[in-house]
Coordinates of C-alpha atoms and ligand atoms in Angstrom, one line a residue:
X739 CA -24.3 -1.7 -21.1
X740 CA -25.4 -5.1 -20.1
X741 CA -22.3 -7.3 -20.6
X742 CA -24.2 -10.3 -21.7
X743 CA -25.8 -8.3 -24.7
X744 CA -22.1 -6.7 -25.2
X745 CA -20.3 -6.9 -28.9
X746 CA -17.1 -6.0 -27.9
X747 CA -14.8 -7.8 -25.6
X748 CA -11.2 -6.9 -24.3
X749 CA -7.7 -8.4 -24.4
X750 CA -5.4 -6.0 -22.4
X751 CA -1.4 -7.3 -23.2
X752 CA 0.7 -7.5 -20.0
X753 CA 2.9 -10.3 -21.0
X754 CA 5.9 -7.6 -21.4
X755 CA 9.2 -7.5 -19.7
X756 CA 9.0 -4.0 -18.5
X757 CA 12.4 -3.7 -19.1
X758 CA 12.8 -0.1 -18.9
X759 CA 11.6 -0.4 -15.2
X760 CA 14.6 -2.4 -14.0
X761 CA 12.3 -3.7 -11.1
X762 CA 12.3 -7.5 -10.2
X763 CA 8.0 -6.5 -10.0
X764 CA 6.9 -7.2 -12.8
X765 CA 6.1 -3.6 -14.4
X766 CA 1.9 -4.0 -14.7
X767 CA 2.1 -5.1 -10.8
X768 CA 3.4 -1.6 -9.8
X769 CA 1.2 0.1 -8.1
X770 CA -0.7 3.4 -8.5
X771 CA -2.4 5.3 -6.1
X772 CA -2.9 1.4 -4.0
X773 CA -3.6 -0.2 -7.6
X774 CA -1.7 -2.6 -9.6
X775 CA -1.0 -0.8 -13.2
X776 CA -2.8 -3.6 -15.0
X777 CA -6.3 -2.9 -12.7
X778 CA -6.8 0.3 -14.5
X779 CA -7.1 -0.6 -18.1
X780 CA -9.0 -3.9 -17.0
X781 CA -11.5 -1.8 -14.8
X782 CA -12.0 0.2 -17.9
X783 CA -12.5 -2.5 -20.2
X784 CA -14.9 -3.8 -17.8
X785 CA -16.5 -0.2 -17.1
X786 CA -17.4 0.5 -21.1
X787 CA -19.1 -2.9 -21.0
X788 CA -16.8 -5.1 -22.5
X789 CA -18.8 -8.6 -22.5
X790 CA -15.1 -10.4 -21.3
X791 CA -11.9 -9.2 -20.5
X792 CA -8.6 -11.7 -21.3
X793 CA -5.8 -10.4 -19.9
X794 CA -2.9 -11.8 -21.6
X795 CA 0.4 -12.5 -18.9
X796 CA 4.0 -14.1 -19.5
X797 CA 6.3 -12.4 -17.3
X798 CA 5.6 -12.7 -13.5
X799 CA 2.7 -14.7 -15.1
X800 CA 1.9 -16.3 -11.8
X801 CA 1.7 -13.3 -9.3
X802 CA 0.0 -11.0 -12.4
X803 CA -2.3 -13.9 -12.8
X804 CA -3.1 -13.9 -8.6
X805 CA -3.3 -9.9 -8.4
X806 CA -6.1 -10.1 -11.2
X807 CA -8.1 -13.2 -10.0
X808 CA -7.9 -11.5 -6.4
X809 CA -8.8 -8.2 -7.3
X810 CA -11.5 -9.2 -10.8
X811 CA -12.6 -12.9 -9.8
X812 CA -14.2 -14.8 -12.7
X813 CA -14.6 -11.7 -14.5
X814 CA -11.1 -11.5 -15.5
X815 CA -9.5 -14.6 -17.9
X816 CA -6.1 -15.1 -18.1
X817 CA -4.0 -16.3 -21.4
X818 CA -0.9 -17.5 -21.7
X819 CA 1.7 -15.5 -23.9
X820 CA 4.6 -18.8 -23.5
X821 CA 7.7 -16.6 -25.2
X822 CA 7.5 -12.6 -25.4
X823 CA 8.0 -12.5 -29.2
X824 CA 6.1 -8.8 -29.4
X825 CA 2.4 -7.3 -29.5
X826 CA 1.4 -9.2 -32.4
X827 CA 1.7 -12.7 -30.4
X828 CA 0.5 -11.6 -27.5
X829 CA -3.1 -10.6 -28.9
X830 CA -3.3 -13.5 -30.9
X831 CA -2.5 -15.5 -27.5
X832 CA -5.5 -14.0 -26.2
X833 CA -7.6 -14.4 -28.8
X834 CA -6.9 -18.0 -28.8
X835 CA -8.5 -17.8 -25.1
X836 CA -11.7 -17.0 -26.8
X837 CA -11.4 -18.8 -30.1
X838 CA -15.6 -18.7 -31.3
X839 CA -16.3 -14.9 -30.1
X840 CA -17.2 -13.4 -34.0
X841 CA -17.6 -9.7 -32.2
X842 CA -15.5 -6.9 -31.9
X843 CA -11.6 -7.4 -29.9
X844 CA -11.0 -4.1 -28.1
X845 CA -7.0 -4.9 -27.7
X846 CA -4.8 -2.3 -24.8
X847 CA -2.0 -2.7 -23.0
X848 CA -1.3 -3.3 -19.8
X849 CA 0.6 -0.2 -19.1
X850 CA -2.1 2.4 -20.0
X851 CA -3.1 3.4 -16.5
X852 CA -5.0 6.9 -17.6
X853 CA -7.1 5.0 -20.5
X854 CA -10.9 5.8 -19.3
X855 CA -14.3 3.9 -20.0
X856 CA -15.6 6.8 -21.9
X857 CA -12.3 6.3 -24.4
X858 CA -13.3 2.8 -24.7
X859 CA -16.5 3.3 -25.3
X860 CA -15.7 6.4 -28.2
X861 CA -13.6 4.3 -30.2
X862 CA -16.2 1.3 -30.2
X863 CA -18.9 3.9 -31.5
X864 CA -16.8 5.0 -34.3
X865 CA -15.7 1.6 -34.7
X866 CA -19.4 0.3 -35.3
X867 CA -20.1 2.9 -37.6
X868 CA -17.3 3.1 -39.5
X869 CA -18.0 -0.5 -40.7
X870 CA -14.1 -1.1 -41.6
X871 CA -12.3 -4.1 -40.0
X872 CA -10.3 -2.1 -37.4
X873 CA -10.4 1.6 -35.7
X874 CA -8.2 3.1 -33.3
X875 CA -7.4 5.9 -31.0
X876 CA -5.0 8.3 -32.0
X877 CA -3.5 11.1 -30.4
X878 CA -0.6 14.0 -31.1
X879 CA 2.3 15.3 -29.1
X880 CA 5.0 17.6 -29.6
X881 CA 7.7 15.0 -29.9
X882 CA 5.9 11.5 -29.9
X883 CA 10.0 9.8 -29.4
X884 CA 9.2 6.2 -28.3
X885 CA 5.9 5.8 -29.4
X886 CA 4.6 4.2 -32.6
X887 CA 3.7 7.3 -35.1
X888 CA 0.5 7.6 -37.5
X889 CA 1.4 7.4 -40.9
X890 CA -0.9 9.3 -43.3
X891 CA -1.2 9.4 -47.4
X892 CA -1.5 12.7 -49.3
X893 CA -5.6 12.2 -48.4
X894 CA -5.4 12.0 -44.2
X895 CA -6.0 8.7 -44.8
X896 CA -4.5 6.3 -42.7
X897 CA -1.9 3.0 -44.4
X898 CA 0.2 2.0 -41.5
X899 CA 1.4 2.7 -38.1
X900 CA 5.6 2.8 -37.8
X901 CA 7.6 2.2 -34.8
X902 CA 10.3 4.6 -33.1
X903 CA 13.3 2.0 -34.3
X904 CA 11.8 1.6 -37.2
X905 CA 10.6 5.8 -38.6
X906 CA 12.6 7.1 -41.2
X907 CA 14.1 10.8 -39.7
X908 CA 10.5 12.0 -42.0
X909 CA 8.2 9.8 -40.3
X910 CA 10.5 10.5 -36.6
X911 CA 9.1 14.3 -36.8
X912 CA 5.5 13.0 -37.1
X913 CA 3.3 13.7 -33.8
X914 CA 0.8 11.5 -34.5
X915 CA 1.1 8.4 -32.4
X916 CA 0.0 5.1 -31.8
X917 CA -1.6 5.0 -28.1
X918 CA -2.2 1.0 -28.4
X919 CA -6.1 1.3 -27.6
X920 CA -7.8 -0.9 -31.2
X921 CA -11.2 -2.0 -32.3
X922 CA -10.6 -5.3 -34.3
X923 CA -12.9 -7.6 -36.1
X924 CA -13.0 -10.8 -34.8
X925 CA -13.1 -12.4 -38.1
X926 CA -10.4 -9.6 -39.7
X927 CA -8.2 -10.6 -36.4
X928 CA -8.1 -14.5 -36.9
X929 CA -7.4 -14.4 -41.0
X930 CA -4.8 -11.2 -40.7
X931 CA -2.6 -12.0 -37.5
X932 CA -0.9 -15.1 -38.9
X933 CA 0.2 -13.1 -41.6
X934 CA 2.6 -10.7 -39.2
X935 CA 6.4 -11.2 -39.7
X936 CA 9.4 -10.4 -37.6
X937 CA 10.9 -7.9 -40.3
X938 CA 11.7 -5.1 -38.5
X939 CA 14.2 -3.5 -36.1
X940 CA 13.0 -5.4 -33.2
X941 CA 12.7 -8.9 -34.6
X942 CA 9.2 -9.0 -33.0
X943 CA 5.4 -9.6 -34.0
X944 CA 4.2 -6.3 -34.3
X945 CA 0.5 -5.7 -34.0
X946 CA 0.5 -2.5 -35.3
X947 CA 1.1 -4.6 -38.8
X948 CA -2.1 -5.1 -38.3
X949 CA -3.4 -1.6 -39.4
X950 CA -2.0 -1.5 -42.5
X951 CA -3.2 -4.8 -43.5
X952 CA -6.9 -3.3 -42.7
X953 CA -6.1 0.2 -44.2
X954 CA -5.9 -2.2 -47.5
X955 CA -9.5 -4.6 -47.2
X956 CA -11.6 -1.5 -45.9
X957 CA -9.9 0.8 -43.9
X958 CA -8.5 1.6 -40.7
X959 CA -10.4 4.2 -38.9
X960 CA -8.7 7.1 -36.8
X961 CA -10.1 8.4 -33.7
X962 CA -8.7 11.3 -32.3
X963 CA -8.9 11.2 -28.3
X964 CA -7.3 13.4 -25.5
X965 CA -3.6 12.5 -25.0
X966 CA -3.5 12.9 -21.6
X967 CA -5.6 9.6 -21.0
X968 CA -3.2 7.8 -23.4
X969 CA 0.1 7.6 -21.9
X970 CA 1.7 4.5 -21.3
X971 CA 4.3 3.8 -18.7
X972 CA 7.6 2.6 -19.9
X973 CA 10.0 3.6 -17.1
X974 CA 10.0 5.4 -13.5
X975 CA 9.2 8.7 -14.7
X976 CA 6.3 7.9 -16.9
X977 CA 5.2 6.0 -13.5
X978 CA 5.0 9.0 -11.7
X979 CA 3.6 11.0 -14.4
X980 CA 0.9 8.8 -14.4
X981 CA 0.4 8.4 -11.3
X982 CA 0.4 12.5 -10.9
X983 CA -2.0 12.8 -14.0
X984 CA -4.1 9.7 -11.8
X985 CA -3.9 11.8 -8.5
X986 CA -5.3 14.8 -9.9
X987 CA -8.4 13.6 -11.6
X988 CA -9.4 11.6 -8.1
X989 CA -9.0 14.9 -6.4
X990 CA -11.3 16.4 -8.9
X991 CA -14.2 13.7 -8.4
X992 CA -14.0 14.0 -5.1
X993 CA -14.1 18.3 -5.2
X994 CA -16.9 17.7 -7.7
X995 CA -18.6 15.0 -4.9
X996 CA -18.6 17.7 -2.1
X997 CA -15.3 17.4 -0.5
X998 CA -13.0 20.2 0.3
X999 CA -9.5 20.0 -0.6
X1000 CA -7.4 23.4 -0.1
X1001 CA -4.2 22.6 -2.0
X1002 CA -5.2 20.0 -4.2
X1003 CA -2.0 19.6 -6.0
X1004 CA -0.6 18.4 -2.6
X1005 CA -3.5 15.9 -1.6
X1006 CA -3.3 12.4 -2.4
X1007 CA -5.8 10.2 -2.5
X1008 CA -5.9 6.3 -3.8
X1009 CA -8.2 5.0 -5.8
X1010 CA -9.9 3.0 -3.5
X1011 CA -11.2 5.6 -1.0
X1012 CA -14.4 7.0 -0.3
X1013 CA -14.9 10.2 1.3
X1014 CA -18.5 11.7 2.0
X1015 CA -19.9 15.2 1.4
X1016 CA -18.5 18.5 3.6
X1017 CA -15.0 16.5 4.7
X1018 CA -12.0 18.7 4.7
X1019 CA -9.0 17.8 3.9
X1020 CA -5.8 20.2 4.3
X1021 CA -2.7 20.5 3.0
X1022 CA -0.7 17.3 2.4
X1023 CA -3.1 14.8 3.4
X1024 CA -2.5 11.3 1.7
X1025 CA -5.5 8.7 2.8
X1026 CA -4.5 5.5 1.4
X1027 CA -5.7 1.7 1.1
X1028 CA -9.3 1.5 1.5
X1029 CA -10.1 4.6 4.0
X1030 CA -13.4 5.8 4.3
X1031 CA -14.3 9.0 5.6
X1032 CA -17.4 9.9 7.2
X1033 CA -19.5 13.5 6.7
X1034 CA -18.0 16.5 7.8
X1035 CA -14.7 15.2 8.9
X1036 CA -12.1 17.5 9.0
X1037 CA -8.5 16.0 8.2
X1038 CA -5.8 18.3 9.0
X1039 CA -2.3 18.9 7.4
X1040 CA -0.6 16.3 6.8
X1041 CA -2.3 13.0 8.2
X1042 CA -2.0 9.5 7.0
X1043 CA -4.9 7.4 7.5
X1044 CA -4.5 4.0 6.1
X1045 CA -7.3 1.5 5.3
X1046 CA -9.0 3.6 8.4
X1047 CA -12.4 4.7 8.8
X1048 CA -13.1 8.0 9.9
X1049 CA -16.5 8.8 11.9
X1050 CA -18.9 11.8 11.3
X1051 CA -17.4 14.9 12.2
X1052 CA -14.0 13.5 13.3
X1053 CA -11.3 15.6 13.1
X1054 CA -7.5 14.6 12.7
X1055 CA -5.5 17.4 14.0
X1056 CA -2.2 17.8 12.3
X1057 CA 0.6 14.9 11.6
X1058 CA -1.5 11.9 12.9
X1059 CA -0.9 8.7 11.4
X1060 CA -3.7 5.7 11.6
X1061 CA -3.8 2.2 9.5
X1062 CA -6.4 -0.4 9.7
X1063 CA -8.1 1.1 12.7
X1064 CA -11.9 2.6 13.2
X1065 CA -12.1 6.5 14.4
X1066 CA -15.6 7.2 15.9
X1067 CA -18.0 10.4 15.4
X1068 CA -16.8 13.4 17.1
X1069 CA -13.4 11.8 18.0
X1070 CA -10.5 14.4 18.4
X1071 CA -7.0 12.5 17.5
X1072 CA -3.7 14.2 17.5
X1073 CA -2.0 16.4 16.5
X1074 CA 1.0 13.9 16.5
X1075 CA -1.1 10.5 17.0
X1076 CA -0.1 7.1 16.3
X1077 CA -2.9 5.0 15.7
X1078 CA -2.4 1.4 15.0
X1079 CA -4.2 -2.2 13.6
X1080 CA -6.7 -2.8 15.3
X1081 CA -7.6 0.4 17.2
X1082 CA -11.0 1.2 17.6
X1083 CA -12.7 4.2 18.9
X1084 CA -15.8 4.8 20.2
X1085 CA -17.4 8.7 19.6
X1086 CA -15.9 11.6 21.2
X1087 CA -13.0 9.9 22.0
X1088 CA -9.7 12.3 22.2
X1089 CA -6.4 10.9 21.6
X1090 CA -3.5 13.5 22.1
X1091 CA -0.1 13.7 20.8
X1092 CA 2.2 10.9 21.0
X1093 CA -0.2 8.6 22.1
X1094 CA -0.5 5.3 20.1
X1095 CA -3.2 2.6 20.8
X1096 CA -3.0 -0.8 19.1
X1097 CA -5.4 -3.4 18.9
X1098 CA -7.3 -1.6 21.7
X1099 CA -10.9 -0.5 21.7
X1100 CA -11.7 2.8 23.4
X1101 CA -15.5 3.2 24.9
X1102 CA -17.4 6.5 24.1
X1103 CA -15.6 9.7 25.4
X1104 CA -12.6 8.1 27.0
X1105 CA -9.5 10.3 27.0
X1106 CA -5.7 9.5 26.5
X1107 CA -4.6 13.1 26.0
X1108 CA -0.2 12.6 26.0
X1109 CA 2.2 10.5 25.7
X1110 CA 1.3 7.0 26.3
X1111 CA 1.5 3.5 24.6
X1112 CA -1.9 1.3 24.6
X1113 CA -1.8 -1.7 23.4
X1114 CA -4.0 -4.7 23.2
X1115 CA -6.3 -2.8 26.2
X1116 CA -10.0 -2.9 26.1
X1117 CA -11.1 0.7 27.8
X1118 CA -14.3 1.6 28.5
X1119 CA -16.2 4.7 28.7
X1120 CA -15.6 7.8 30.3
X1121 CA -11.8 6.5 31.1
X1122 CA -9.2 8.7 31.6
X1123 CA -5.6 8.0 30.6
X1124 CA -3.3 9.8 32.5
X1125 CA 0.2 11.3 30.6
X1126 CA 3.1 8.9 29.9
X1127 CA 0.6 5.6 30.6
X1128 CA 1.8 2.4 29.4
X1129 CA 0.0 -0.6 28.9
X1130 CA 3.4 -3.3 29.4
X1131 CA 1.7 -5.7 27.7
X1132 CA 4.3 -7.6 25.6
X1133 CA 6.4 -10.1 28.2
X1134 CA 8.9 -11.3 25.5
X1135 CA 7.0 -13.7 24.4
X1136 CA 2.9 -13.1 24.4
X1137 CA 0.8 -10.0 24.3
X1138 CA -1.7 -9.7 27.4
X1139 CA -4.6 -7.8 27.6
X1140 CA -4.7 -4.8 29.9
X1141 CA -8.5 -4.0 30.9
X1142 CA -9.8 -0.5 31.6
X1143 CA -13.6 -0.3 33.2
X1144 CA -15.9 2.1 32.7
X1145 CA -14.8 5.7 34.6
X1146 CA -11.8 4.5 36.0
X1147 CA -9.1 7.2 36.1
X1148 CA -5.6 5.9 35.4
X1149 CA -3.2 8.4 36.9
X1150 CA 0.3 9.8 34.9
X1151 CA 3.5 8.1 34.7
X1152 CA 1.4 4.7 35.1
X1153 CA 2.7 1.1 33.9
X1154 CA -0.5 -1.7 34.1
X1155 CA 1.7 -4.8 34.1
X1156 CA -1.0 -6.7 31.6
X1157 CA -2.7 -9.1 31.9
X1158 CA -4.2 -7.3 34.4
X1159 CA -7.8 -5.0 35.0
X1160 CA -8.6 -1.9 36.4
X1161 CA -12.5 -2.0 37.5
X1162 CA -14.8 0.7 37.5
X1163 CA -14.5 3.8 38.8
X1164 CA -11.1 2.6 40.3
X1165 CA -8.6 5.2 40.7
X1166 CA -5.1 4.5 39.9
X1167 CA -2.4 7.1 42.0
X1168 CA 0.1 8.7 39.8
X1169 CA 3.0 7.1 39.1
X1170 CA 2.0 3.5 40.0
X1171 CA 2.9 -0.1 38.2
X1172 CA 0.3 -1.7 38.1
X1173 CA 0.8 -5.8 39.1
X1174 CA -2.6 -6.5 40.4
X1175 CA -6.5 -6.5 39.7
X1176 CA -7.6 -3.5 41.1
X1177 CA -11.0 -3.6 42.5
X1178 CA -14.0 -1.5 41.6
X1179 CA -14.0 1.8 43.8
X1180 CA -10.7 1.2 44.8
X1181 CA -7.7 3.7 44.8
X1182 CA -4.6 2.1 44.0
X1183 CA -1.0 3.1 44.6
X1184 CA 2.0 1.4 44.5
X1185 CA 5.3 4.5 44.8
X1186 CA 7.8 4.9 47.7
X1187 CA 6.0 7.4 50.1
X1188 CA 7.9 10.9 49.9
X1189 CA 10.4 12.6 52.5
X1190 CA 11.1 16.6 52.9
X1191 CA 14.1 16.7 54.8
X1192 CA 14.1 20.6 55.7
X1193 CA 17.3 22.8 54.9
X1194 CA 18.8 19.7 52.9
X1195 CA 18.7 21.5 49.5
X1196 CA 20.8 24.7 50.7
X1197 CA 23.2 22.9 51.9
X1198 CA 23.7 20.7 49.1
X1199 CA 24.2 23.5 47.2
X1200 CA 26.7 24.9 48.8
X1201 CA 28.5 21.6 49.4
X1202 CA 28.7 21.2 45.5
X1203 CA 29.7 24.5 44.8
X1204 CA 32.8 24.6 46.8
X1205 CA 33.3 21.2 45.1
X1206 CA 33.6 22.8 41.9
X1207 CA 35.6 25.9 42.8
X1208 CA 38.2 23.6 44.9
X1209 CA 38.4 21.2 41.3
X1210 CA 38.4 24.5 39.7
X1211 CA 41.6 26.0 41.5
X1212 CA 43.5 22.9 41.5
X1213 CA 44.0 23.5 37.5
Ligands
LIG2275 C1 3.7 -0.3 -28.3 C2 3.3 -0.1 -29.8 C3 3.6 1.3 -30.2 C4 2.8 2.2 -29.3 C5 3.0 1.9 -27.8 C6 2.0 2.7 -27.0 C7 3.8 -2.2 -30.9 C8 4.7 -3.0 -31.8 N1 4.1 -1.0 -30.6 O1 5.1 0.0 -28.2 O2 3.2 1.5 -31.6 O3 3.0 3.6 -29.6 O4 3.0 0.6 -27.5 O5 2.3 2.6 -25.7 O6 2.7 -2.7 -30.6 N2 3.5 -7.1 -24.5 C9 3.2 -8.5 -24.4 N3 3.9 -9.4 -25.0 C10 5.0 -9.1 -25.8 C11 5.3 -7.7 -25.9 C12 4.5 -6.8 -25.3 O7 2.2 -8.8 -23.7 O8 5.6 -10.0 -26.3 C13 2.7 -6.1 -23.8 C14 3.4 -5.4 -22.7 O9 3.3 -6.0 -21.5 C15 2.8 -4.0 -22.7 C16 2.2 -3.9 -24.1 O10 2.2 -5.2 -24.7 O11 1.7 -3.9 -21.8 C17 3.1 -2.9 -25.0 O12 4.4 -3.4 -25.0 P1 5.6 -2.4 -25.0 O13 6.8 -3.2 -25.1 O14 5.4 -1.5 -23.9 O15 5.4 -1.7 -26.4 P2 6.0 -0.3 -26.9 O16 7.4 -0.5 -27.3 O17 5.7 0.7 -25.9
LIG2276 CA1 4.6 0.7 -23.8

């Protein structure tokens, strides 16, 4: 819906303690799947079309305020909830950030991570038709302990909502809850929400007062909606049900979009990343941050790219780990890669096991097969990296650049002494430090020239063995 011509807008309430978190983060900052908690309910607000969204902060109100204005911009306002005095006082906080809007208030909390657009956009349908001054989702559960529960006249007809501290052991066994997700009218909203009082267990404003005051001047309309996308998250355990519940439905999209996943319930991927048609992904992958993977990519078990593109066809044999670095088409990393900020990698690059390049770009089909530590190089193409390489690049006190030509073959057991360049086609010997430029063309060696000294090993042998039987009898 065009948001301009929107007549609904939003308040989501994250001004709350979190108490039950016992985290000095304030709880709608905790993330999910790379997300703060408060991100998700926002998003959806803004998703169903809400024409603004005010999100009302208090605790932590400066860093919730700079996680929303980073990730939202201007399309996110922020109110001011001074003292947490309860749900009531929090939504009227808000709606005092947009005293003149005469629409609909879509009010949710903060801490409703699985709420969707399509949820939002049910209950503002039913809402509009129903023509009473306030609607909202309900949904049932076995035992609904903690939540706010539904309370219904002889006729299904809905007079109040009643808190956990506050249900009678009757009203306790009800399994109709409260989610927190409302449609209010404006107009119902400003004359009602001065008239909430503190009498109740919790010596708060509740704003679920608010429902029975409509269920007298019109009615307060029900609207039954899939539990699972209306938990909240109270404490550690909800988080991580949440966050599950989260996991799984990204997997889903992405299964739906064309992507293989073989053991889905093991795969975890945040909400942030995109991954293209005909990509595998095995068991116990987790791509995180804002990864990107390319067509066809094949990601092995149990790789951990982070913030990391990966290139068309790639494949990421088993175990490798990669954050903020650029894997080209083709490229063949792992198993048991390390691949760190900044590394870049041309196509049909392979990078073997144990090898970990940082802040080093690697030209188109360059090889570092084993065991070797590359950091801040520049490599060219066609470059091969012999086992055990290391770039010494760090000198205790600035990192130097170690440079790498175009076909130049860098034998094992190397150390290139950065800063430092090794031109094209230059070939450096096995087991060589490296302390100068070496020319193009040129072979380079730098090791103490070897000795055979005939018959020495069989008599070392036998010197050392009577050694130990003479130590031996002496006991
Ligand atoms: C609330 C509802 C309950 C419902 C449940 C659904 C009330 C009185 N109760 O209970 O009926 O079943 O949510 O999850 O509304 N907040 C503020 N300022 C405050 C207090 C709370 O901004 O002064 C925010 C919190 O940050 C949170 C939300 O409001 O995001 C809900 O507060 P919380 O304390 O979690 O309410 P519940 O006890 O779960
Ligand atoms: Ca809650």
């Amino acid at each position: 819906m065009n948001q301009a011509s929107s007549d609904f807008l939003a308040i989501v309430l994250a001004a709350g303690h979190g108490t039950r978190m016992k985290s000095a983060l304030p709880k709608v900052l905790h993330p999910l799947l790379g997300r703060e908690m408060v991100s998700y309910p926002v998003q959806a607000a803004l998703d169903a079309g809400a024409s603004r969204v005010v999100c009302v902060v208090g605790h932590g109100a400066e860093q919730v305020t700079s996680a929303l204005s980073a990730r939202f911009g201007e399309r996110v306002l922020t109110a001011l909830q001074e003292q947490q005095l309860g749900t009531g006082d929090a939504a009227r906080a808000g709606q005092r950030a947009v005293p003149d809007w005469d629409g609909w208030i879509v009010i949710l909390h903060g801490d409703s991570a699985l709420i969707t657009s399509r949820a939002l956009s049910a209950l503002m349908a039913r809402a509009r038709e129903a023509k009473g001054p306030l609607a909202l989702l309900t949904a049932s559960l076995p035992d609904a302990t903690g939540y706010g529960r539904i309370v219904r006249d002889a006729q299904g007809v809905i007079v109040g909502i009643r808190e956990q501290k506050d249900c009678s052991p009757d009203e306790a066994a009800l399994r109709e809850f409260n989610p927190g997700v409302y449609a209010v009218r404006a107009d119902f909203f400003a004359a009602s929400i001065g008239s909430l009082n503190t009498d109740n267990a919790q010596r708060e404003l509740y704003l679920t007062d608010l429902v029975s005051l409509a269920a007298k001047i019109g009615g307060a309309t029900g609207v039954p909606w899939d539990v699972a996308e209306l938990h909240g998250i109270n404490d550690r355990r909800e988080l991580a049900a949440s966050e599950q519940a989260l996991a799984a439905r990204i997997v889903r999209a992405h299964q739906v979009a064309g992507v293989t996943v073989r053991a889905p319930e093991s795969v975890r991927i945040d909400a942030e990343v995109v991954i293209a048609a005909d990509v595998v992904l095995e068991p116990n992958v987790t791509l995180r941050g804002k990864t990107r993977v390319e067509r066809g990519a094949h990601i092995d078990v149990g790789c951990v790219p982070t913030t990391t593109i990966v290139g068309e066809g790639a494949h990421l044999k088993p175990y490798s780990v990669a954050s903020d670095a650029v894997i080209g088409a083709e490229a063949r990393i792992g198993p048991f890669a390390h691949l760190r900020p900044g590394t870049e990698l041309a196509a049909d690059v392979h990078i073997g096991n144990f090898v970990e390049p940082k802040n080093t770009r690697i030209g188109n089909g360059s090889k570092a097969n084993h065991l070797a530590y590359l950091g801040d190089g520049q490599i060219g193409q066609g470059v091969n990296v012999g086992a055990g390489t290391i770039f010494c690049n760090y000198d205790g006190w600035s990192k130097h650049v170690t440079v790498l030509e175009d076909g130049a073959f860098i034998g094992s057991d190397s150390q290139l002494v950065a800063p430092g360049t090794v031109g094209k086609d230059a070939y450096v010997g096995t087991g060589t430090t490296v302390t100068m430029d070496v020319p193009e063309d040129a072979f380079a060696i730098g090791r103490t020239r070897q000795e055979n000294k005939p018959g020495l090993a069989k008599r070392l042998r036998a010197r050392l063995a009577a050694a130990a039987a003479a130590a031996k009898a002496k006991k």
